[in-house]
PDB file of C-alpha atoms in Angstrom:
ATOM      1  CA  MET A 101      -0.455  -0.076   0.316  1.00  0.00           C
ATOM      2  CA  THR A 102       0.867   3.542  -0.867  1.00  0.00           C
ATOM      3  CA  VAL A 103      -0.462   5.723   1.426  1.00  0.00           C
ATOM      4  CA  GLY A 104      -0.749   9.584  -0.076  1.00  0.00           C
ATOM      5  CA  THR A 105      -0.018   8.176  -3.674  1.00  0.00           C
ATOM      6  CA  HIS A 106      -3.992   7.583  -5.208  1.00  0.00           C
ATOM      7  CA  GLY A 107      -6.938  10.946  -5.995  1.00  0.00           C
ATOM      8  CA  GLU A 108      -9.913  11.693  -7.171  1.00  0.00           C
ATOM      9  CA  SER A 109     -11.878  14.711  -8.259  1.00  0.00           C
ATOM     10  CA  ALA A 110     -15.282  16.613  -9.536  1.00  0.00           C
ATOM     11  CA  THR A 111     -15.623  18.120 -12.520  1.00  0.00           C
ATOM     12  CA  SER A 112     -16.846  21.287 -10.550  1.00  0.00           C
ATOM     13  CA  ARG A 113     -13.605  21.855  -8.633  1.00  0.00           C
ATOM     14  CA  PRO A 114     -10.951  19.024  -9.077  1.00  0.00           C
ATOM     15  CA  ARG A 115      -9.558  17.847  -6.038  1.00  0.00           C
ATOM     16  CA  SER A 116      -7.695  14.565  -5.634  1.00  0.00           C
ATOM     17  CA  ALA A 117      -8.978  12.139  -2.783  1.00  0.00           C
ATOM     18  CA  ALA A 118      -6.392   9.630  -2.721  1.00  0.00           C
ATOM     19  CA  ALA A 119      -4.043   7.881  -0.018  1.00  0.00           C
ATOM     20  CA  ARG A 120      -6.614   8.682  -0.152  1.00  0.00           C
ATOM     21  CA  ASP A 121      -9.411   6.835  -1.767  1.00  0.00           C
ATOM     22  CA  GLY A 122      -9.573   7.876  -5.866  1.00  0.00           C
ATOM     23  CA  ASP A 123     -12.537   6.877  -8.280  1.00  0.00           C
ATOM     24  CA  GLY A 124     -11.866   8.085 -10.925  1.00  0.00           C
ATOM     25  CA  PRO A 125     -11.019   6.232 -14.060  1.00  0.00           C
ATOM     26  CA  ALA A 126      -7.620   6.881 -14.343  1.00  0.00           C
ATOM     27  CA  ALA A 127      -7.978   3.856 -11.260  1.00  0.00           C
ATOM     28  CA  ASP A 128      -6.457   0.607 -12.133  1.00  0.00           C
ATOM     29  CA  PRO A 129      -9.077  -1.807 -10.721  1.00  0.00           C
ATOM     30  CA  ALA A 130      -6.763  -5.014 -11.962  1.00  0.00           C
ATOM     31  CA  ALA A 131      -3.928  -3.093  -9.634  1.00  0.00           C
ATOM     32  CA  ASP A 132      -3.671  -5.394  -6.029  1.00  0.00           C
ATOM     33  CA  GLU A 133      -2.292  -1.824  -4.181  1.00  0.00           C
ATOM     34  CA  PRO A 134      -4.840  -1.492  -1.959  1.00  0.00           C
ATOM     35  CA  VAL A 135      -6.364   2.596  -1.178  1.00  0.00           C
ATOM     36  CA  VAL A 136      -6.928   5.088   1.813  1.00  0.00           C
ATOM     37  CA  VAL A 137     -10.360   5.945   2.356  1.00  0.00           C
ATOM     38  CA  GLY A 138      -9.515   7.133   5.985  1.00  0.00           C
ATOM     39  CA  ARG A 139      -7.580   6.692   9.237  1.00  0.00           C
ATOM     40  CA  ILE A 140      -9.300   5.916  13.376  1.00  0.00           C
ATOM     41  CA  GLY A 141      -8.668   8.812  15.289  1.00  0.00           C
ATOM     42  CA  ARG A 142      -9.488   8.639  19.050  1.00  0.00           C
ATOM     43  CA  PRO A 143     -12.599   7.247  20.276  1.00  0.00           C
ATOM     44  CA  HIS A 144     -15.318   9.333  21.133  1.00  0.00           C
ATOM     45  CA  GLY A 145     -17.910   8.886  24.106  1.00  0.00           C
ATOM     46  CA  ILE A 146     -18.500   5.356  25.555  1.00  0.00           C
ATOM     47  CA  ARG A 147     -19.977   3.579  23.376  1.00  0.00           C
ATOM     48  CA  GLY A 148     -17.645   2.183  20.654  1.00  0.00           C
ATOM     49  CA  GLU A 149     -17.467   5.263  18.070  1.00  0.00           C
ATOM     50  CA  VAL A 150     -14.683   6.498  16.768  1.00  0.00           C
ATOM     51  CA  THR A 151     -13.492   9.983  14.989  1.00  0.00           C
ATOM     52  CA  ILE A 152     -12.551   9.096  11.550  1.00  0.00           C
ATOM     53  CA  ASP A 153      -9.787  11.100   9.408  1.00  0.00           C
ATOM     54  CA  VAL A 154     -11.324  11.030   6.613  1.00  0.00           C
ATOM     55  CA  ARG A 155      -9.252  10.247   3.167  1.00  0.00           C
ATOM     56  CA  THR A 156     -12.011   9.776   1.035  1.00  0.00           C
ATOM     57  CA  ASP A 157     -14.432  12.462  -0.812  1.00  0.00           C
ATOM     58  CA  VAL A 158     -16.820  10.066  -1.006  1.00  0.00           C
ATOM     59  CA  PRO A 159     -17.472   8.678   2.686  1.00  0.00           C
ATOM     60  CA  GLU A 160     -20.925   8.081   2.789  1.00  0.00           C
ATOM     61  CA  ARG A 161     -20.238   5.612   0.325  1.00  0.00           C
ATOM     62  CA  ARG A 162     -17.301   4.317   1.749  1.00  0.00           C
ATOM     63  CA  PHE A 163     -18.281   4.139   5.367  1.00  0.00           C
ATOM     64  CA  ALA A 164     -21.513   2.388   5.125  1.00  0.00           C
ATOM     65  CA  PRO A 165     -23.397   0.711   6.917  1.00  0.00           C
ATOM     66  CA  GLY A 166     -22.319  -3.076   5.873  1.00  0.00           C
ATOM     67  CA  THR A 167     -19.597  -1.866   5.006  1.00  0.00           C
ATOM     68  CA  HIS A 168     -16.710  -4.230   5.234  1.00  0.00           C
ATOM     69  CA  LEU A 169     -13.331  -1.637   5.326  1.00  0.00           C
ATOM     70  CA  CYS A 170      -9.451  -3.629   6.377  1.00  0.00           C
ATOM     71  CA  GLY A 171      -6.456  -2.083   6.836  1.00  0.00           C
ATOM     72  CA  GLU A 172      -2.833  -2.031   8.769  1.00  0.00           C
ATOM     73  CA  PRO A 173      -1.361  -4.221   9.823  1.00  0.00           C
ATOM     74  CA  PRO A 174      -2.511  -6.374   6.765  1.00  0.00           C
ATOM     75  CA  THR A 175      -3.355  -9.338   8.869  1.00  0.00           C
ATOM     76  CA  ALA A 176      -5.874  -7.239  10.679  1.00  0.00           C
ATOM     77  CA  THR A 177      -9.135  -9.041  10.686  1.00  0.00           C
ATOM     78  CA  PRO A 178     -11.350  -6.273   8.603  1.00  0.00           C
ATOM     79  CA  LEU A 179     -14.226  -4.530  10.340  1.00  0.00           C
ATOM     80  CA  MET A 180     -17.649  -4.070   9.341  1.00  0.00           C
ATOM     81  CA  VAL A 181     -19.642  -0.350  10.019  1.00  0.00           C
ATOM     82  CA  ALA A 182     -22.810  -0.807  11.739  1.00  0.00           C
ATOM     83  CA  VAL A 183     -23.425   3.007  12.511  1.00  0.00           C
ATOM     84  CA  ALA A 184     -22.229   5.992  10.927  1.00  0.00           C
ATOM     85  CA  ARG A 185     -22.798   9.811  11.869  1.00  0.00           C
ATOM     86  CA  TRP A 186     -21.887  12.983  11.381  1.00  0.00           C
ATOM     87  CA  HIS A 187     -21.463  15.244  14.800  1.00  0.00           C
ATOM     88  CA  ALA A 188     -19.547  19.132  15.019  1.00  0.00           C
ATOM     89  CA  GLY A 189     -17.934  18.046  10.999  1.00  0.00           C
ATOM     90  CA  ARG A 190     -17.058  14.617  12.450  1.00  0.00           C
ATOM     91  CA  LEU A 191     -16.917  11.450  11.351  1.00  0.00           C
ATOM     92  CA  LEU A 192     -17.643   8.946  13.655  1.00  0.00           C
ATOM     93  CA  VAL A 193     -18.391   5.596  13.380  1.00  0.00           C
ATOM     94  CA  ARG A 194     -18.839   2.104  15.177  1.00  0.00           C
ATOM     95  CA  PHE A 195     -17.576  -0.679  14.365  1.00  0.00           C
ATOM     96  CA  GLU A 196     -19.765  -4.517  14.826  1.00  0.00           C
ATOM     97  CA  GLY A 197     -17.881  -6.081  17.969  1.00  0.00           C
ATOM     98  CA  VAL A 198     -16.285  -2.596  19.269  1.00  0.00           C
ATOM     99  CA  GLY A 199     -19.121  -1.827  21.698  1.00  0.00           C
ATOM    100  CA  ASP A 200     -16.750   0.293  25.331  1.00  0.00           C
ATOM    101  CA  ARG A 201     -14.322   2.490  25.300  1.00  0.00           C
ATOM    102  CA  ASP A 202     -11.648   1.258  25.792  1.00  0.00           C
ATOM    103  CA  ALA A 203     -11.797  -1.045  22.455  1.00  0.00           C
ATOM    104  CA  ALA A 204     -12.336   2.473  20.557  1.00  0.00           C
ATOM    105  CA  GLU A 205      -9.299   3.018  21.984  1.00  0.00           C
ATOM    106  CA  ALA A 206      -7.569  -0.450  21.212  1.00  0.00           C
ATOM    107  CA  LEU A 207      -8.110   0.731  17.290  1.00  0.00           C
ATOM    108  CA  ARG A 208      -7.157   4.589  17.038  1.00  0.00           C
ATOM    109  CA  GLY A 209      -4.400   4.599  14.037  1.00  0.00           C
ATOM    110  CA  ARG A 210      -5.411   1.760  11.622  1.00  0.00           C
ATOM    111  CA  VAL A 211      -5.252   3.324   8.855  1.00  0.00           C
ATOM    112  CA  LEU A 212      -8.949   1.613   6.342  1.00  0.00           C
ATOM    113  CA  THR A 213      -8.126   0.510   3.076  1.00  0.00           C
ATOM    114  CA  ILE A 214     -10.648  -0.696  -0.092  1.00  0.00           C
ATOM    115  CA  ALA A 215     -10.082  -2.241  -2.491  1.00  0.00           C
ATOM    116  CA  ALA A 216      -8.145  -0.574  -6.195  1.00  0.00           C
ATOM    117  CA  GLY A 217     -11.149  -2.415  -7.979  1.00  0.00           C
ATOM    118  CA  GLN A 218     -13.886  -0.778  -5.548  1.00  0.00           C
ATOM    119  CA  ALA A 219     -12.093   2.790  -5.842  1.00  0.00           C
ATOM    120  CA  GLY A 220     -12.796   2.119  -9.488  1.00  0.00           C
ATOM    121  CA  GLN A 221     -16.299   1.671  -9.411  1.00  0.00           C
ATOM    122  CA  ALA A 222     -17.507   4.463  -9.630  1.00  0.00           C
ATOM    123  CA  ALA A 223     -17.087   5.133 -13.034  1.00  0.00           C
ATOM    124  CA  ASP A 224     -18.729   2.275 -13.713  1.00  0.00           C
ATOM    125  CA  ASP A 225     -21.598   3.014 -12.394  1.00  0.00           C
ATOM    126  CA  GLY A 226     -22.457   5.967 -13.716  1.00  0.00           C
ATOM    127  CA  ASP A 227     -20.955   8.577 -11.385  1.00  0.00           C
ATOM    128  CA  GLU A 228     -21.317  12.684 -12.111  1.00  0.00           C
ATOM    129  CA  ASP A 229     -18.244  13.058 -10.953  1.00  0.00           C
ATOM    130  CA  ALA A 230     -16.055  10.100 -12.986  1.00  0.00           C
ATOM    131  CA  GLY A 231     -15.542  11.587 -15.469  1.00  0.00           C
ATOM    132  CA  ASN A 232     -12.813  13.991 -13.480  1.00  0.00           C
ATOM    133  CA  LEU A 233     -11.327  11.551 -11.018  1.00  0.00           C
ATOM    134  CA  TRP A 234      -7.564  10.650 -10.908  1.00  0.00           C
ATOM    135  CA  TRP A 235      -5.311   9.125  -8.793  1.00  0.00           C
ATOM    136  CA  ASP A 236      -2.970  11.351  -6.619  1.00  0.00           C
ATOM    137  CA  ARG A 237       0.232   9.569  -8.773  1.00  0.00           C
ATOM    138  CA  ASP A 238      -1.638  10.476 -11.930  1.00  0.00           C
ATOM    139  CA  LEU A 239      -0.627  14.063 -10.878  1.00  0.00           C
ATOM    140  CA  VAL A 240       2.943  13.321  -9.141  1.00  0.00           C
ATOM    141  CA  GLY A 241       5.660  14.307 -12.514  1.00  0.00           C
ATOM    142  CA  LEU A 242       2.731  16.460 -14.283  1.00  0.00           C
ATOM    143  CA  ARG A 243       4.480  20.199 -15.641  1.00  0.00           C
ATOM    144  CA  VAL A 244       2.816  23.089 -14.405  1.00  0.00           C
ATOM    145  CA  VAL A 245       2.348  26.132 -16.159  1.00  0.00           C
ATOM    146  CA  THR A 246       0.604  29.551 -16.282  1.00  0.00           C
ATOM    147  CA  VAL A 247      -2.476  30.050 -18.955  1.00  0.00           C
ATOM    148  CA  ASP A 248       0.551  32.155 -20.410  1.00  0.00           C
ATOM    149  CA  ASP A 249       1.893  29.428 -21.466  1.00  0.00           C
ATOM    150  CA  ALA A 250       5.267  29.738 -18.541  1.00  0.00           C
ATOM    151  CA  ASP A 251       6.756  26.993 -16.822  1.00  0.00           C
ATOM    152  CA  VAL A 252       6.108  26.571 -13.082  1.00  0.00           C
ATOM    153  CA  GLY A 253       7.633  23.903 -12.306  1.00  0.00           C
ATOM    154  CA  THR A 254       6.493  19.839 -11.364  1.00  0.00           C
ATOM    155  CA  VAL A 255       4.388  18.038  -8.853  1.00  0.00           C
ATOM    156  CA  VAL A 256       5.920  16.373  -6.182  1.00  0.00           C
ATOM    157  CA  ASP A 257       2.949  15.357  -4.445  1.00  0.00           C
ATOM    158  CA  VAL A 258      -0.255  15.602  -3.669  1.00  0.00           C
ATOM    159  CA  VAL A 259      -1.014  16.793   0.415  1.00  0.00           C
ATOM    160  CA  HIS A 260      -4.532  16.568   0.954  1.00  0.00           C
ATOM    161  CA  THR A 261      -6.102  18.083   4.082  1.00  0.00           C
ATOM    162  CA  PRO A 262      -9.680  19.152   5.895  1.00  0.00           C
ATOM    163  CA  ALA A 263      -9.890  22.287   3.885  1.00  0.00           C
ATOM    164  CA  GLY A 264      -8.802  20.095   0.992  1.00  0.00           C
ATOM    165  CA  GLU A 265      -6.178  18.810  -1.202  1.00  0.00           C
ATOM    166  CA  LEU A 266      -3.083  20.600  -2.460  1.00  0.00           C
ATOM    167  CA  LEU A 267      -0.893  20.576  -5.220  1.00  0.00           C
ATOM    168  CA  ALA A 268       3.449  20.278  -3.650  1.00  0.00           C
ATOM    169  CA  VAL A 269       4.568  22.386  -6.336  1.00  0.00           C
ATOM    170  CA  GLU A 270       8.712  22.029  -7.341  1.00  0.00           C
ATOM    171  CA  HIS A 271       9.047  24.966  -8.529  1.00  0.00           C
ATOM    172  CA  VAL A 272      11.610  26.712 -11.417  1.00  0.00           C
ATOM    173  CA  GLY A 273      13.547  28.594  -8.692  1.00  0.00           C
ATOM    174  CA  GLY A 274      14.573  25.728  -6.515  1.00  0.00           C
ATOM    175  CA  ARG A 275      11.460  25.776  -4.021  1.00  0.00           C
ATOM    176  CA  GLU A 276       8.764  24.301  -2.885  1.00  0.00           C
ATOM    177  CA  VAL A 277       4.969  25.960  -3.305  1.00  0.00           C
ATOM    178  CA  LEU A 278       1.789  24.683  -2.393  1.00  0.00           C
ATOM    179  CA  VAL A 279      -1.035  24.967  -5.094  1.00  0.00           C
ATOM    180  CA  PRO A 280      -4.853  24.890  -3.992  1.00  0.00           C
ATOM    181  CA  PHE A 281      -6.088  22.611  -6.174  1.00  0.00           C
ATOM    182  CA  VAL A 282      -8.982  24.012  -6.323  1.00  0.00           C
ATOM    183  CA  ARG A 283     -11.095  24.277 -10.219  1.00  0.00           C
ATOM    184  CA  GLU A 284     -10.337  28.395  -9.834  1.00  0.00           C
ATOM    185  CA  ILE A 285      -6.110  27.802  -9.848  1.00  0.00           C
ATOM    186  CA  VAL A 286      -6.188  24.635 -10.752  1.00  0.00           C
ATOM    187  CA  PRO A 287      -8.719  25.119 -14.439  1.00  0.00           C
ATOM    188  CA  THR A 288      -6.988  22.519 -16.239  1.00  0.00           C
ATOM    189  CA  VAL A 289      -5.723  18.880 -15.810  1.00  0.00           C
ATOM    190  CA  GLU A 290      -3.992  17.761 -19.218  1.00  0.00           C
ATOM    191  CA  VAL A 291      -2.661  13.685 -18.147  1.00  0.00           C
ATOM    192  CA  PRO A 292      -2.721  12.843 -21.503  1.00  0.00           C
ATOM    193  CA  VAL A 293      -0.114  15.053 -22.475  1.00  0.00           C
ATOM    194  CA  GLY A 294       2.171  15.455 -18.744  1.00  0.00           C
ATOM    195  CA  ARG A 295       0.377  19.156 -18.612  1.00  0.00           C
ATOM    196  CA  ILE A 296      -1.066  21.448 -15.509  1.00  0.00           C
ATOM    197  CA  VAL A 297      -3.087  23.865 -16.559  1.00  0.00           C
ATOM    198  CA  VAL A 298      -2.977  26.963 -13.461  1.00  0.00           C
ATOM    199  CA  ASP A 299      -4.282  30.333 -13.210  1.00  0.00           C
ATOM    200  CA  PRO A 300      -2.771  31.642 -10.191  1.00  0.00           C
ATOM    201  CA  PRO A 301      -3.545  34.729  -7.369  1.00  0.00           C
ATOM    202  CA  PRO A 302      -1.066  37.548  -7.398  1.00  0.00           C
ATOM    203  CA  GLY A 303       2.003  36.371  -5.099  1.00  0.00           C
ATOM    204  CA  LEU A 304       1.231  32.281  -5.673  1.00  0.00           C
ATOM    205  CA  PHE A 305       4.472  32.282  -7.776  1.00  0.00           C
ATOM    206  CA  ASP A 306       7.157  34.346  -7.982  1.00  0.00           C
ATOM    207  CA  LEU A 307       7.928  33.890 -11.636  1.00  0.00           C
ATOM    208  CA  GLU A 308      10.252  36.583 -12.561  1.00  0.00           C
TER     209      GLU A 308
END
């Protein structure tokens, strides 16, 4: 498993989901590599609920009751979602067989994954966003240029934060710049030709 090397995006705004979950057509459903959809955080309450650090843009699908999630270490017993709900902006999940705070605490830090084939199902299922979904690994290495075709640098990583995704771009000047992966700033992603076009706000890049 490669954490942080997958992604998905939507038509309305590019967003990469991966180390997280990638539902895009660029996914390789035949690959054996698991896709990270979340990480278990601290317990919530005394009845076995845990907080989830969400690593997917489709948490309602990935954490639906009855869903089986694998994880790290690979030998760990898969967990089945019993209940999932949102509380104060956080996803809370209770897994089958986890009935108290001590059992929930024992799960803290576990990475939750699905098979790569599951991650590719959105395109097959007619997901309206599926035409603009990418794996993080498809974005890493792409050349970055401005709308005026000025060379900016190369994507070296996709950074996932609670507020959204950032493209880590190694600037031609040698420094690394974090670019918000939103449609207003990243209007065009052309994976087949190896290029991303950006329309940066003043001050984001020093192109002089």
